[in-house]
Tab-separated table of C-alpha atoms in Angstrom:
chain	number	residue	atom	x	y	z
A	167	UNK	CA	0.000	0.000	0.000
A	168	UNK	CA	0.644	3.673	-0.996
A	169	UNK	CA	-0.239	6.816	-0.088
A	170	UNK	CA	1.051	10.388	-2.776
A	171	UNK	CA	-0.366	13.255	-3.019
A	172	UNK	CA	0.953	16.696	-3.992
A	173	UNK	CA	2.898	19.207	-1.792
A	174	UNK	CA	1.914	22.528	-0.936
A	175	UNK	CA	4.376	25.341	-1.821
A	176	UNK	CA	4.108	29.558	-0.565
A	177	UNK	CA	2.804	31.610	-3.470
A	178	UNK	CA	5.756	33.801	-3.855
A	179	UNK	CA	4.237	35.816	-7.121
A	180	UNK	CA	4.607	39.686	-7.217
A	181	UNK	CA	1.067	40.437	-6.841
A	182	UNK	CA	1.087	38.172	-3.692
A	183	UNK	CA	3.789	40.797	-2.263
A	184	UNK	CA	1.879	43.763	-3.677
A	185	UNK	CA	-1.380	42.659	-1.820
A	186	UNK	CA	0.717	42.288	0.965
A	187	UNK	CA	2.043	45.407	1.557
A	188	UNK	CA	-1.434	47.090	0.572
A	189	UNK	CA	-3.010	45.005	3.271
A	190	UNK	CA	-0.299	46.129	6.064
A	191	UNK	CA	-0.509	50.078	4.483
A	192	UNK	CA	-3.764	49.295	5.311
A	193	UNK	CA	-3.232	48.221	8.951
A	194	UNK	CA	-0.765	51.247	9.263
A	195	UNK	CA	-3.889	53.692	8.219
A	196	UNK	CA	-5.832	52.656	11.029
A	197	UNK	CA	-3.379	53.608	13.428
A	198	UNK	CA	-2.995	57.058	11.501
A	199	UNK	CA	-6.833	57.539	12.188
A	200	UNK	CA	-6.469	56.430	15.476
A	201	UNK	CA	-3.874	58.982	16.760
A	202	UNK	CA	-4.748	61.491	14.503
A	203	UNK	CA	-1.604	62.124	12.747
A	204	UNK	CA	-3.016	63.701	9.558
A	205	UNK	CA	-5.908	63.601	7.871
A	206	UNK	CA	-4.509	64.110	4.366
A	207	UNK	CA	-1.690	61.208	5.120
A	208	UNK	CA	-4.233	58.586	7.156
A	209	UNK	CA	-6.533	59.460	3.936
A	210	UNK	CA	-3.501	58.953	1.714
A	211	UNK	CA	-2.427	55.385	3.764
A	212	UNK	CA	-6.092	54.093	3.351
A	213	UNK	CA	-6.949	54.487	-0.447
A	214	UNK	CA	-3.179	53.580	-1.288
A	215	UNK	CA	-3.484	50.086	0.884
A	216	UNK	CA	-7.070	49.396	-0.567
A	217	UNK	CA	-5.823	50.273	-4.430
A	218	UNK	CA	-2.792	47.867	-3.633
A	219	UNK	CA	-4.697	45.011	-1.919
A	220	UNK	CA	-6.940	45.331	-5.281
A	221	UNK	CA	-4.076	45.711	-7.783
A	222	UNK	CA	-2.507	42.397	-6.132
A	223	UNK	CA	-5.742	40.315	-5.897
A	224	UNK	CA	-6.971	41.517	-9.674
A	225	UNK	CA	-2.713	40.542	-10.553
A	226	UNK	CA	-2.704	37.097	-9.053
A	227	UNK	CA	-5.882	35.859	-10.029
A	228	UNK	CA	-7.352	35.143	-6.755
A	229	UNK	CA	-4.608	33.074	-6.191
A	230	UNK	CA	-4.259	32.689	-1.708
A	231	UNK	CA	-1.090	32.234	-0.002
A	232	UNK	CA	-0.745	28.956	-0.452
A	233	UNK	CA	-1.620	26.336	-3.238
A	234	UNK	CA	-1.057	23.200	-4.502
A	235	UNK	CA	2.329	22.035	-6.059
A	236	UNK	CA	1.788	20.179	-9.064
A	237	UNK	CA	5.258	19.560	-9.435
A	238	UNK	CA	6.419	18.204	-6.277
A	239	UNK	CA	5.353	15.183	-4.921
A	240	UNK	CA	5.291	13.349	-1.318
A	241	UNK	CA	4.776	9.171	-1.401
A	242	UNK	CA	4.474	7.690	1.756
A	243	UNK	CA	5.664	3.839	0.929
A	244	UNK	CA	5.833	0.724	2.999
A	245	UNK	CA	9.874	1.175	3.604
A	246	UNK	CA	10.479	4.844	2.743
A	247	UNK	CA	9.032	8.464	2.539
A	248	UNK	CA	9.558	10.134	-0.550
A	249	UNK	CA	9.593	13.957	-0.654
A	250	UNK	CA	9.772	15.437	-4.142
A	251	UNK	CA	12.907	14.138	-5.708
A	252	UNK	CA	14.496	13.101	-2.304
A	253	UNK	CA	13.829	9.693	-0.777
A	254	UNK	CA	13.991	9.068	3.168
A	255	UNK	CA	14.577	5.564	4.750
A	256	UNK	CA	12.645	4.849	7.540
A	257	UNK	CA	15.034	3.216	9.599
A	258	UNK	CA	16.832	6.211	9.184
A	259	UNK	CA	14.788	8.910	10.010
A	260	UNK	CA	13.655	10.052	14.017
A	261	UNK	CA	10.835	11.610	15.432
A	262	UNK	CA	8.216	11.012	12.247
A	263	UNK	CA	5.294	13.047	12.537
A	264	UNK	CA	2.144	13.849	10.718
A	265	UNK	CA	-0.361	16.277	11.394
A	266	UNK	CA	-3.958	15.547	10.102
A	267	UNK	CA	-6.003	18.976	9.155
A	268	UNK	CA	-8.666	18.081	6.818
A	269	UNK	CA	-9.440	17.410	3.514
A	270	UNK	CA	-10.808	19.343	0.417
A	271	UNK	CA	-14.445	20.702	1.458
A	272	UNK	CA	-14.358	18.749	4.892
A	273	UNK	CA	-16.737	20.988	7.223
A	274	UNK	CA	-14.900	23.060	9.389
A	275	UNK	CA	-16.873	20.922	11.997
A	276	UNK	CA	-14.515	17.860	11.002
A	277	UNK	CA	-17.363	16.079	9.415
A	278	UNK	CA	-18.465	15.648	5.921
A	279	UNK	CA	-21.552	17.507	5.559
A	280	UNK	CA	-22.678	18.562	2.122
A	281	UNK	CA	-24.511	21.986	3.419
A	282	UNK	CA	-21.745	22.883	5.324
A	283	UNK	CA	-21.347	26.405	5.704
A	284	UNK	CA	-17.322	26.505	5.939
A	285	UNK	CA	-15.135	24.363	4.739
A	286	UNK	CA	-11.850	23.268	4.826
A	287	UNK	CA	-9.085	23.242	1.745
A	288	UNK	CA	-7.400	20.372	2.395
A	289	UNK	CA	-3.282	22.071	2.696
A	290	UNK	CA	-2.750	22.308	6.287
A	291	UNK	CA	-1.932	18.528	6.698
A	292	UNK	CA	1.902	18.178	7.438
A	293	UNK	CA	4.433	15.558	8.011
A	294	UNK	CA	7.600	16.596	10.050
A	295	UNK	CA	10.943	14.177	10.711
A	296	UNK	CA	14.448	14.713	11.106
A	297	UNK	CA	17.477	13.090	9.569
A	298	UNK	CA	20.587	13.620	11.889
A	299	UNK	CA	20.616	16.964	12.174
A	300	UNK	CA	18.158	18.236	9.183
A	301	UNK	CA	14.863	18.715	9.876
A	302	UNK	CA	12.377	18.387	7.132
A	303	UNK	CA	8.434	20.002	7.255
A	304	UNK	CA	5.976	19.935	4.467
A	305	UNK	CA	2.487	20.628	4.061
A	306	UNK	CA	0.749	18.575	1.599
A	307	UNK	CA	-2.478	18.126	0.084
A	308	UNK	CA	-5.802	15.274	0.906
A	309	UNK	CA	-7.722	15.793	-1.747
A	310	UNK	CA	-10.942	13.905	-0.870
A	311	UNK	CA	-12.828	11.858	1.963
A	312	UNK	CA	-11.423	8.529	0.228
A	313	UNK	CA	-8.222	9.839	-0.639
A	314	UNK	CA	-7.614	10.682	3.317
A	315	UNK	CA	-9.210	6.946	4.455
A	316	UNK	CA	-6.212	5.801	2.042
A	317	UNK	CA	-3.573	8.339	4.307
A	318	UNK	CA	-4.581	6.516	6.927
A	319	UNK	CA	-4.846	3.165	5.543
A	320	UNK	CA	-1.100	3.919	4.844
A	321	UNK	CA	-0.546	4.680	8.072
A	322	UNK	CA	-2.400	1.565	9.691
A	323	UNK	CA	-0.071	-0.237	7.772
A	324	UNK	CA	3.377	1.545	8.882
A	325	UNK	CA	2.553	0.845	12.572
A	326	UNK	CA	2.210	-3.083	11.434
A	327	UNK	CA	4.690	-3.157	9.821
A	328	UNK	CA	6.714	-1.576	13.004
A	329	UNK	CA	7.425	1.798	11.648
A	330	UNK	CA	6.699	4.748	14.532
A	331	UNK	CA	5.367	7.815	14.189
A	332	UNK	CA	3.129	9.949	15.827
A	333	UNK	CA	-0.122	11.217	14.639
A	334	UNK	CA	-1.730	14.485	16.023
A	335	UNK	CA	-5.445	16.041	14.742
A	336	UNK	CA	-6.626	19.077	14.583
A	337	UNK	CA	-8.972	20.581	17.021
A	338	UNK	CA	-12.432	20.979	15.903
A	339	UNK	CA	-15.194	23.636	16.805
């Protein structure tokens, strides 16, 4: 048994940055107001963060922070962990973790609800180890409600099989 699925990588675009910085101007306007430093410059601060935040957004495509890597990959096999094009023994690796988030359009109520008012995007799930002295972190992506019973099918299997680890969950509402 198998588990892959993609990584998750930081959307370092320009139009990330420039929504960014609009979105702190922003912040920075507030206090302006606030402490009444200037009209003309809190004025200034606010429409300058709001035409940046909308320059970046329009730029980017809606893109968020994060999103899926289509590129880089993460396999989770029965005697090794693969992580993009770097492959990690098991019997060499210490303190394996994995973190279980959600999965793509899980409520936010950590049940499968088709009405659900909020719902999850399935990136925050992350697997954490160390090899000597490196540490390695990624986030990767469980795309559906079958695709995470097959995660943890995988997982089922490691502990058989002898392989430790620990698993944590998030906290639900």
């Amino acid at each position: 048994m198998m588990f892959q699925t993609f990584l998750i990588k930081t959307n370092d675009s320009d139009s990330m940055l420039v929504s960014l910085v609009g979105a702190l101007l922003f912040i920075v306007s507030i206090c302006l107001w606030a402490f009444k430093v200037g009209d003309a410059i809190s004025l200034s601060c606010t429409l300058l963060g709001i035409v940046l935040v909308i320059i970046g957004i329009v730029g980017g495509n809606g893109r968020s922070l994060y999103e899926v890597d289509q590129q880089r990959i993460i396999k989770i096999e029965m005697d090794r962990i693969v992580v993009g094009t770097e492959a990690f023994e098991f019997n060499k690796i210490d303190s394996l973790e994995f973190h279980y988030h959600s999965f793509l359009n899980q409520s936010s109520l950590g049940y499968f609800t088709e009405t659900a008012g909020a719902i999850e995007h399935g990136i925050n799930n992350v697997v954490n180890f160390k090899l000597g002295d490196r540490k390695v972190s990624e986030r990767f992506f469980i795309s559906s409600i079958q695709h995470a019973d097959k995660f943890f099918s995988t997982l089922k299997v490691l502990k058989e099989n002898g392989i430790q680890y620990n698993l944590s969950f998030r906290k639900y509402r």
